[in-house]
XYZ file of C-alpha atoms in Angstrom:
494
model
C -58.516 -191.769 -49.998
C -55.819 -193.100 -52.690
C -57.511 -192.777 -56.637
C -57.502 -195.658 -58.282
C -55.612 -197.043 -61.479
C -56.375 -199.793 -64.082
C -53.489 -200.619 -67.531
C -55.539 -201.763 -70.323
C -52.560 -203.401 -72.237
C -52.392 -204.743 -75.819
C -50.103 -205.974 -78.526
C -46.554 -207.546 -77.517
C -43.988 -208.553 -74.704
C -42.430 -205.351 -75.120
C -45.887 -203.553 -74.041
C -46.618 -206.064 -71.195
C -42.968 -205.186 -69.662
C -43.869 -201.423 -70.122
C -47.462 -201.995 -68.016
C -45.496 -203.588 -65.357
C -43.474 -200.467 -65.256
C -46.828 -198.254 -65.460
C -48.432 -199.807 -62.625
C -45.476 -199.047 -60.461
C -45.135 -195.605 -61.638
C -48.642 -195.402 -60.326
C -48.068 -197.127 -57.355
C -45.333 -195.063 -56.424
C -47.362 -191.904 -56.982
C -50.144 -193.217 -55.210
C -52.865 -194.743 -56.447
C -54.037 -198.316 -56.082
C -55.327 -201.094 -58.073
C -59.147 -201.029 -59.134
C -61.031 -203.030 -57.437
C -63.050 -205.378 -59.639
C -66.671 -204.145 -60.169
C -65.619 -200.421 -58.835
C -64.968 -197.819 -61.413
C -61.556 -196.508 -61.640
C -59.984 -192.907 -61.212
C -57.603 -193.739 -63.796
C -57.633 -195.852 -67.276
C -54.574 -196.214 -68.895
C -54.602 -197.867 -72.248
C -50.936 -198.971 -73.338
C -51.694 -199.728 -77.085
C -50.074 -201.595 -80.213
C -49.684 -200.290 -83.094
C -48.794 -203.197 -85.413
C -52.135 -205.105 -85.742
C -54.986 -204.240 -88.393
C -57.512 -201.694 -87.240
C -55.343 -200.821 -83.855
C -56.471 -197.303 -83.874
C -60.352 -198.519 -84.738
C -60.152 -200.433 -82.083
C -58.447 -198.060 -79.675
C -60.835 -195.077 -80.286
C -63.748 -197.914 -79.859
C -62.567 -198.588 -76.278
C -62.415 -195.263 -75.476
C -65.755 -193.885 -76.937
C -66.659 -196.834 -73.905
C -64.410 -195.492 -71.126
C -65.485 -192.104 -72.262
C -69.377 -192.446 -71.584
C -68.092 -193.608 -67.629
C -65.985 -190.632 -67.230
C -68.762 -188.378 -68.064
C -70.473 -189.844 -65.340
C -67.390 -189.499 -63.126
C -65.970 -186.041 -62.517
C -62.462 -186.030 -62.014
C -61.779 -189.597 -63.299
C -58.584 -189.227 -65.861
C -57.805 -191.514 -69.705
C -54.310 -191.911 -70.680
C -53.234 -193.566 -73.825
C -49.408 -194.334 -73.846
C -47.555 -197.116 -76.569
C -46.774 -197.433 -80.301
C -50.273 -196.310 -81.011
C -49.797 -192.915 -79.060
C -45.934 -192.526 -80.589
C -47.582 -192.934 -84.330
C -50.779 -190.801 -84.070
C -49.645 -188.311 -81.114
C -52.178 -185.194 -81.330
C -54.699 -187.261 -83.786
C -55.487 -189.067 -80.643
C -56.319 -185.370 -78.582
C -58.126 -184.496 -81.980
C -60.663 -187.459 -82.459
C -60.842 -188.067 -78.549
C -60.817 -184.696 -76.788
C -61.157 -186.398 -73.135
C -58.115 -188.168 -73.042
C -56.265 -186.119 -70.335
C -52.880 -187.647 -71.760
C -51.068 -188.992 -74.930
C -47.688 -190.208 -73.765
C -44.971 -192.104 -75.752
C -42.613 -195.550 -75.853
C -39.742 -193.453 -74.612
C -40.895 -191.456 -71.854
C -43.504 -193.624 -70.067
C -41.705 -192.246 -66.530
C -43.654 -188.985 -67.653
C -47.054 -190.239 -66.446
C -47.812 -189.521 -63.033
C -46.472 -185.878 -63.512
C -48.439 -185.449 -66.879
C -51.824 -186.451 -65.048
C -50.948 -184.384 -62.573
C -50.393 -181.272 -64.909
C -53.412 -182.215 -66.554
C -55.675 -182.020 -63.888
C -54.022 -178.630 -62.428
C -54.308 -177.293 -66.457
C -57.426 -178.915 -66.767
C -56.811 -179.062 -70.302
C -54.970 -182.632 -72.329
C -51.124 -183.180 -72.202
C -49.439 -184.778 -75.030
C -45.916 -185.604 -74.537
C -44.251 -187.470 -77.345
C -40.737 -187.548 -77.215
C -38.281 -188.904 -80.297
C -35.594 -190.803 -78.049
C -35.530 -192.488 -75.005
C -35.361 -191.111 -71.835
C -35.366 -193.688 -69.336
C -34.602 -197.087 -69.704
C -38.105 -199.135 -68.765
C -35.539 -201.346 -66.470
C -34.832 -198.339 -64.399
C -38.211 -197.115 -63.375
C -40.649 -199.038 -60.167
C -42.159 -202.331 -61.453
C -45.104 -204.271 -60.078
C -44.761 -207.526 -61.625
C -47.559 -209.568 -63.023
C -45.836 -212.534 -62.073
C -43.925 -212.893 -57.948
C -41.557 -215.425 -59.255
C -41.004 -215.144 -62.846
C -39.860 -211.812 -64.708
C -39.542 -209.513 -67.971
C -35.572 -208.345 -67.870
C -35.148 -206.034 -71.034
C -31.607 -205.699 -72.286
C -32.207 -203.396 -75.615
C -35.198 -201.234 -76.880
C -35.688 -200.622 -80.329
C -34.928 -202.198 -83.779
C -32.013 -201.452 -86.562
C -34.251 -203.938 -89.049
C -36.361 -202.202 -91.828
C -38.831 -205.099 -92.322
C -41.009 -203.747 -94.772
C -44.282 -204.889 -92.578
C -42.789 -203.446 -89.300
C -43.779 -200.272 -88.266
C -41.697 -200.818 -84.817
C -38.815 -199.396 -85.579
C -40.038 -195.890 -86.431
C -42.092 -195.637 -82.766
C -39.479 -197.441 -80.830
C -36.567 -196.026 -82.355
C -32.815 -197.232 -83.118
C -31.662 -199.817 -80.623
C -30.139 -199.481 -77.375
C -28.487 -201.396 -74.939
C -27.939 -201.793 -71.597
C -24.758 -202.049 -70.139
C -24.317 -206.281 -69.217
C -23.440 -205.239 -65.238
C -26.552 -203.395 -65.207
C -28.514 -206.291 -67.008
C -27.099 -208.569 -64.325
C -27.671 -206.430 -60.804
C -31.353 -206.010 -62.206
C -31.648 -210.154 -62.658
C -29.371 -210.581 -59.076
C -31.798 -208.303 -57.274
C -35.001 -210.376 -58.749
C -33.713 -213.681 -57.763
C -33.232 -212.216 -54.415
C -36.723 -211.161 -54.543
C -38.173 -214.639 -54.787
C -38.072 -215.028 -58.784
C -36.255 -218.101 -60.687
C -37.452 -217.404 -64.142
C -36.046 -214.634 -66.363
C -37.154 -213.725 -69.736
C -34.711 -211.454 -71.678
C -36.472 -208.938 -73.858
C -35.410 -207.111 -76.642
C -37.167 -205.877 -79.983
C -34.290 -207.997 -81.639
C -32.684 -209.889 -78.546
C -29.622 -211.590 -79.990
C -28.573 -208.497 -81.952
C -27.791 -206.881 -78.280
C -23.859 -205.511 -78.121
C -24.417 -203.843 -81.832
C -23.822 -200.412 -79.385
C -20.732 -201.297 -77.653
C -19.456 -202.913 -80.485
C -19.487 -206.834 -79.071
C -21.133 -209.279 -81.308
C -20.565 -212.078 -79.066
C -22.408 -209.949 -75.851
C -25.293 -211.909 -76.037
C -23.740 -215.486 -75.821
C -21.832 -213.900 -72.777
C -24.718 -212.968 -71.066
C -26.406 -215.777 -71.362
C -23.503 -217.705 -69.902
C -23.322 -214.849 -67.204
C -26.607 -215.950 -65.956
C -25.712 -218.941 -65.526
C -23.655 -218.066 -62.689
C -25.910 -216.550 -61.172
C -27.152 -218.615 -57.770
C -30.699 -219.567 -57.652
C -32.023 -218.708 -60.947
C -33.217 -221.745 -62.181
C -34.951 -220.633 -65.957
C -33.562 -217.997 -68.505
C -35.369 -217.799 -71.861
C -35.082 -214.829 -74.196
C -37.441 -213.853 -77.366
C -37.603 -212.779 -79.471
C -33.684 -213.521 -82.166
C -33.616 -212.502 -85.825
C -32.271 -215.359 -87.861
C -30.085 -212.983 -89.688
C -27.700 -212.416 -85.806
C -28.719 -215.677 -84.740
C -24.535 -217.466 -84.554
C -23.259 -220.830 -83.039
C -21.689 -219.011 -80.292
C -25.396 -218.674 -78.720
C -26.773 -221.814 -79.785
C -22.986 -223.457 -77.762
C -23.968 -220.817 -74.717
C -27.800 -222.501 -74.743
C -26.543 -226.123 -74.815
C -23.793 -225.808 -72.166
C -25.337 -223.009 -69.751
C -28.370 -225.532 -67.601
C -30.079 -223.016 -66.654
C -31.147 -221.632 -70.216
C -33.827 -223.473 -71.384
C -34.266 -226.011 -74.546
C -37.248 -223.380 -76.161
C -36.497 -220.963 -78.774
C -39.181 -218.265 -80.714
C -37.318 -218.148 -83.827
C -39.736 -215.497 -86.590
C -40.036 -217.292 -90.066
C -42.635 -215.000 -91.416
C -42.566 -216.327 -94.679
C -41.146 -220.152 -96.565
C -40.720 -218.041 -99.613
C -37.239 -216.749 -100.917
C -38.436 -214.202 -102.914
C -41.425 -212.876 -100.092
C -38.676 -212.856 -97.750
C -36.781 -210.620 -100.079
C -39.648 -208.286 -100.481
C -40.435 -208.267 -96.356
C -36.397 -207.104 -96.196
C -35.876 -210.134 -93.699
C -32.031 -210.498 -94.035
C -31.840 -214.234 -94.628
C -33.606 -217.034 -96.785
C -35.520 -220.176 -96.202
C -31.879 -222.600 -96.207
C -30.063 -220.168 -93.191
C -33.566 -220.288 -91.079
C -33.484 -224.501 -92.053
C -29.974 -224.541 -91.238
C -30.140 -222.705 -87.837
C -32.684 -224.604 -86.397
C -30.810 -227.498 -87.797
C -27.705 -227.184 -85.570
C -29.890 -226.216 -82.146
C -31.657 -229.394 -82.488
C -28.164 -230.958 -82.985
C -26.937 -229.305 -79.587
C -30.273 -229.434 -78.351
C -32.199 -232.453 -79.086
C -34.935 -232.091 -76.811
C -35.186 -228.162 -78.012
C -38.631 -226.998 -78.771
C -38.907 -224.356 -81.630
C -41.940 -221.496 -82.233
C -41.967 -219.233 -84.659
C -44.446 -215.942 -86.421
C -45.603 -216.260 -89.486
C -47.278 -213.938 -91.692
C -50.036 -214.782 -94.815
C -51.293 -212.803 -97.774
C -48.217 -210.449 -97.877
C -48.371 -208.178 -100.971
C -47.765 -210.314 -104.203
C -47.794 -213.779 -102.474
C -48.260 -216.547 -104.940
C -50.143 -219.991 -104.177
C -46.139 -221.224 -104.920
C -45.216 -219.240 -102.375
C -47.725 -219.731 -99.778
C -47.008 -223.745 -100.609
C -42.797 -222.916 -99.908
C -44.447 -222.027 -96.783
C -46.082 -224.884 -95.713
C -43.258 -226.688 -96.905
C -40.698 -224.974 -94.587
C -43.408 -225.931 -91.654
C -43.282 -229.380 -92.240
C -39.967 -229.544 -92.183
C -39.469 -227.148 -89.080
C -41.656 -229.364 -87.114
C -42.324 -226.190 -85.538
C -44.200 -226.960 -81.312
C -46.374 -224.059 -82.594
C -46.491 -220.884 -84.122
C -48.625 -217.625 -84.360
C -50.141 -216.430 -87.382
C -50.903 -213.543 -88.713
C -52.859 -212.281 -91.547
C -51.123 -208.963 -93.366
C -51.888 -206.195 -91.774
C -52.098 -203.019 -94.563
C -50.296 -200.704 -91.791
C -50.064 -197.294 -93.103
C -46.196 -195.737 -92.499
C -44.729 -198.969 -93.690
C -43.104 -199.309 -97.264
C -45.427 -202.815 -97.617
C -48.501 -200.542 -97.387
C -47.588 -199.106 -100.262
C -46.387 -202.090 -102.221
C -48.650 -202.897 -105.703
C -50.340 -206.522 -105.970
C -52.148 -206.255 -102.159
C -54.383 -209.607 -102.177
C -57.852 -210.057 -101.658
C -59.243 -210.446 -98.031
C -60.550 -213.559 -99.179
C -57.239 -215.117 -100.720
C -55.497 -214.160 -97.237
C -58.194 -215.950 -95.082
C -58.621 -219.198 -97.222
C -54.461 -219.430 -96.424
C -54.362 -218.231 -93.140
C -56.945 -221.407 -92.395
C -55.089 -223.830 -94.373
C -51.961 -222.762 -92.292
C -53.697 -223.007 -89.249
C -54.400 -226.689 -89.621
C -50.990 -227.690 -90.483
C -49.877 -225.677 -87.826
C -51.844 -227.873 -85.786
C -50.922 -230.892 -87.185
C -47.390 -230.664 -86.753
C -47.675 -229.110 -83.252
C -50.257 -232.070 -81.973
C -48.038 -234.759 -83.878
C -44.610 -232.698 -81.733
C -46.662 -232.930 -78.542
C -47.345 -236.819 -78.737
C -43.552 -237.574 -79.298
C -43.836 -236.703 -75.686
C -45.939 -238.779 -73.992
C -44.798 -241.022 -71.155
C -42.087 -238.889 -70.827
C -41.215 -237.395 -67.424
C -41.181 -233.858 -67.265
C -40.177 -230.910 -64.838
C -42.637 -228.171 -64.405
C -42.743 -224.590 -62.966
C -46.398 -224.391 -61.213
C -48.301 -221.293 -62.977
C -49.566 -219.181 -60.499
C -53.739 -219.648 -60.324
C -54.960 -216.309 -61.353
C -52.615 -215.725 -64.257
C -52.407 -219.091 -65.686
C -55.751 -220.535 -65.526
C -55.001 -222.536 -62.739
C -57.155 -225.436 -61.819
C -57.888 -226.762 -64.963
C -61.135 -228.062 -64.451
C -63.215 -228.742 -61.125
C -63.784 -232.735 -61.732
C -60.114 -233.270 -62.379
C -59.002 -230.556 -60.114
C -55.385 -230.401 -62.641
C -53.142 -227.550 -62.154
C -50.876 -225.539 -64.660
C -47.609 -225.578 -65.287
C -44.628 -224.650 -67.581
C -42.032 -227.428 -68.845
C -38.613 -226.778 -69.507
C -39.416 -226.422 -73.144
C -42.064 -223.957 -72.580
C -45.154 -226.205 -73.350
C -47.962 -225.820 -71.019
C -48.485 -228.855 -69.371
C -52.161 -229.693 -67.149
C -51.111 -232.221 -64.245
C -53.084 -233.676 -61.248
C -51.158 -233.140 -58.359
C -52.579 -235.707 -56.268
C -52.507 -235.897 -52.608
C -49.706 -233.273 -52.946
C -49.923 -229.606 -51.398
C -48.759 -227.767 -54.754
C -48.147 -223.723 -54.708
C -47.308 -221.815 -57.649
C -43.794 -221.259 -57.619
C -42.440 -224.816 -56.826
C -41.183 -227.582 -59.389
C -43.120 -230.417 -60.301
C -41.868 -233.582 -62.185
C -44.504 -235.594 -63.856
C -44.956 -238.084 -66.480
C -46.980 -237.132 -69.529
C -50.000 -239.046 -70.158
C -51.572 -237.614 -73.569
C -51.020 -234.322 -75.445
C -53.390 -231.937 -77.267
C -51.805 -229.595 -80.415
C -51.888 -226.671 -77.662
C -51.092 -228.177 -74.437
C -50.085 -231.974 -72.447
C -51.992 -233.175 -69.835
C -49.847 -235.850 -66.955
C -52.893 -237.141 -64.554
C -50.729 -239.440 -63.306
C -49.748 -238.376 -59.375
C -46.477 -236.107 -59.265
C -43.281 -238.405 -59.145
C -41.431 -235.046 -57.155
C -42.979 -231.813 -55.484
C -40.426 -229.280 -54.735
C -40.944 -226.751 -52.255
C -39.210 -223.718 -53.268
C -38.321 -220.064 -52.496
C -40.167 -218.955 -55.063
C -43.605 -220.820 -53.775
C -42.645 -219.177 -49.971
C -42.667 -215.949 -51.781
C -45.781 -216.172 -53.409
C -47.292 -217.386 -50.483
C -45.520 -214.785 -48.305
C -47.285 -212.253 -51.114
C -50.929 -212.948 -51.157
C -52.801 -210.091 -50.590
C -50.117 -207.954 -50.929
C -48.921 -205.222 -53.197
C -45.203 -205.434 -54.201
C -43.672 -202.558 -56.183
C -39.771 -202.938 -56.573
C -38.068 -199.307 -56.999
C -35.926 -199.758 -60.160
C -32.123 -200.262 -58.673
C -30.518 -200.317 -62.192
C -28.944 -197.644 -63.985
C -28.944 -197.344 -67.524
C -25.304 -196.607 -67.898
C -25.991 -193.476 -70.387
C -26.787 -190.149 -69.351
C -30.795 -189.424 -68.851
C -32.378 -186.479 -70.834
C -34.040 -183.636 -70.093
C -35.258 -184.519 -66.129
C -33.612 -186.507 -63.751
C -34.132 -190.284 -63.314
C -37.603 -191.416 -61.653
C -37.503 -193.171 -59.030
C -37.263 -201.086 -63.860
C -39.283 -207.089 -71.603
C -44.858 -211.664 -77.898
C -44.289 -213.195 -80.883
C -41.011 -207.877 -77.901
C -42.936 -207.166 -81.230
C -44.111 -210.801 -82.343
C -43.352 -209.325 -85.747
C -39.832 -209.014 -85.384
């Protein structure tokens, strides 16, 4: 009988991509999904490391988990992700029934760790300090049958004083752009017509080779590429962010009008402090000219409150630069204290209740200007990819019987779909009838249902396990074993 498996994943895009890559590991080796209300053979937890009280909340989960297992000989804990690269033994040392501590660059370790760790019956901790295998290259079992996570770099060359990333990730590297593109040629031919490009700092990719204009390329590459209908990418730095990618956005179709573009602070002299390369007038100014190419461009954005020695005048710069933004929506943060950061260590750290009295007040404006960017849409006809039910809420409610979907910009968008036979995977166009600060809602009856290859796919799929063998080389030599057998606000913090 095949053991069991369930990925516990938290924090960013980056660690979502890497539990799609976990599950097919396991997959691969094995085991199957839990089934829900059964208790699992294996728990993986892929942790974060960049949130407050990650590790208090880590070590709570598994004081849980640990209570099962000793009810459940044989069953095996694994804790892999930023976490696990920061703390490595400490987690062996406070939680002596974890059976393995794995790192971000050698997640293709796991099934033979757990397997030396139940011949040794003793804990494996394997923390290496570079990668070994690009995530790309190893099996995948995608959340998602018709969109997908393509990562074209892995780690960070920022030193954002907040960001602890860079240290567990490590320096960044990219993939070769034929590689990139056989990887996205070999998902579309697998039934998926959205791509997300991934990097820790996506629009910096080509630093390695030496091209600074790589990632306007590759976004126009993709848009040769038959039957991929969506790209998006997230998340940029302002500071790399040139015209040559906002010119590849506007002219390439199939790269969507949405772009995550970090702010983390309206203040000058904060920004100076967080060592983010660029000040309020160059973030302005970019989003500026991509609402100039891109009129109908929706912008998001991270932004942090209460950083060490934040004035009221510069929380209020903040605000200011929100206003102006007109940002769809953002995510907020309240400073996280994260020890191995220079910020941590930075004098004038503010009072818990300084940063929550701002971190509301920024919450309502963020509303604000998000709900009063949502109505500018309504009665306007929009084309929608249909969410798939059990990942995307679905059926929005059973008296209305709406179902979810994503625009072009990236809004969510609730629409009735009539008398229409509506799969996830297929294109919608509607006309918006009201909007909400977080969503729009079209209860009008579709104008257009298309039937398309990636709704026969998901339909071909139900009930079925798909794991993809990675088909992608990295285009660098791999270290120390041979290659196994293939991306939020990357780190929302970027």
């Amino acid at each position: 009988m095949a053991k069991t498996y369930e990925v516990r994943t938290y924090g960013c895009q980056m660690n979502v991509h890497d539990s799609e890559r976990l599950s097919g590991l396991l997959e691969t080796a094995g085991y199957e999904p839990v089934q829900q209300g059964t208790t699992p053979d294996l728990v993986v937890f892929n942790t974060c490391a960049v949130r407050e009280n990650a590790d208090n909340k880590l070590y709570g989960n598994l004081g849980h988990v640990a209570s099962v297992k000793a009810q459940n000989p044989g069953m095996q804990i694994a804790v892999g992700g930023c976490l696990a690269q920061k703390d490595k033994e400490t987690i062996t040392r406070r939680a002596p029934y974890v059976d393995v501590v794995f790192g971000t660059h050698n997640i293709g370790s796991l099934p033979v760790l757990l397997e030396r760790a139940r011949i040794e019956a003793e804990s494996q901790v394997e923390i290496l300090d570079a990668l070994e295998v690009f995530p790309s290259t190893l099996p995948t079992k995608r959340d998602s049958v018709f969109a997908a996570w393509v990562s074209i770099s892995v780690g960070c060359n920022n030193t954002c004083t907040f960001c602890i990333v860079p240290s567990l990730r490590g320096k960044e590297k990219d993939r070769r752009p034929g590689d990139i593109l056989a990887e996205i040629e070999a998902l579309v031919a697998d039934g998926v017509v959205e791509v997300t490009l991934l990097g820790q700092n996506v629009n910096s990719y080509g630093v390695e080779f030496g091209d600074r204009q790589a990632f306007s390329k590759l976004l126009r590459a993709c848009g040769e590429i038959e039957g991929l209908e969506r790209v998006r990418f997230t998340s940029p730095h302002p500071r790399d962010f040139t015209d040559d990618v906002i010119a590849a956005m506007a002219e390439t179709p199939n790269v969507m009008p949405q772009l995550h573009m970090p702010l983390q602070s309206g203040s000058d002299r904060v920004l100076k402090a967080m060592r983010r390369s660029y000040r309020r007038d160059k973030f302005l100014g970019i989003l500026e000219r991509v609402r100039s190419a891109m009129p109908e461009a929706a912008i998001t954005t991270d932004i942090i409150v209460g950083f060490p020695g934040e004035t009221e005048e510069d929380f209020q710069q903040t605000l200011e630069v929100v206003r102006e933004a007109r940002f769809s929506s953002a995510f907020t943060f309240q400073y996280s204290q994260r020890p191995g950061t220079p910020a941590a260590d930075l004098p004038d750290q503010l009072p818990k209740a300084v940063v929550q009295e701002r971190y509301e007040r920024l919450a309502t404006l963020v509303d604000e200007v998000a709900w009063a960017e949502s109505r500018r849409l309504e009665g306007q006809v929009v084309e929608l990819l249909v969410a798939d039910k059990s990942h995307a809420g679905g059926r929005k409610d059973a008296e209305t019987q709406r179902l979810s979907g994503r625009a072009r910009d990236n809004r969510l968008v609730h629409f009735a779909p009539g008398d229409h036979e509506v799969r996830p995977g297929d294109m919608v166009i509607t006309r918006v009838t009201h909007a909400a600060p977080h969503h729009l809602v079209a209860d009008d009856a579709p104008l257009e249902v298309r039937r398309t290859r990636a709704g026969d796919a998901w339909e071909a799929r139900q009930g079925k396990t798909d794991v993809r063998p990675g088909a992608v080389g990295l285009g660098m030599p791999s270290v120390g074993v041979p290659a196994p057998l293939p991306p939020a606000p990357s780190c929302s913090l970027t």
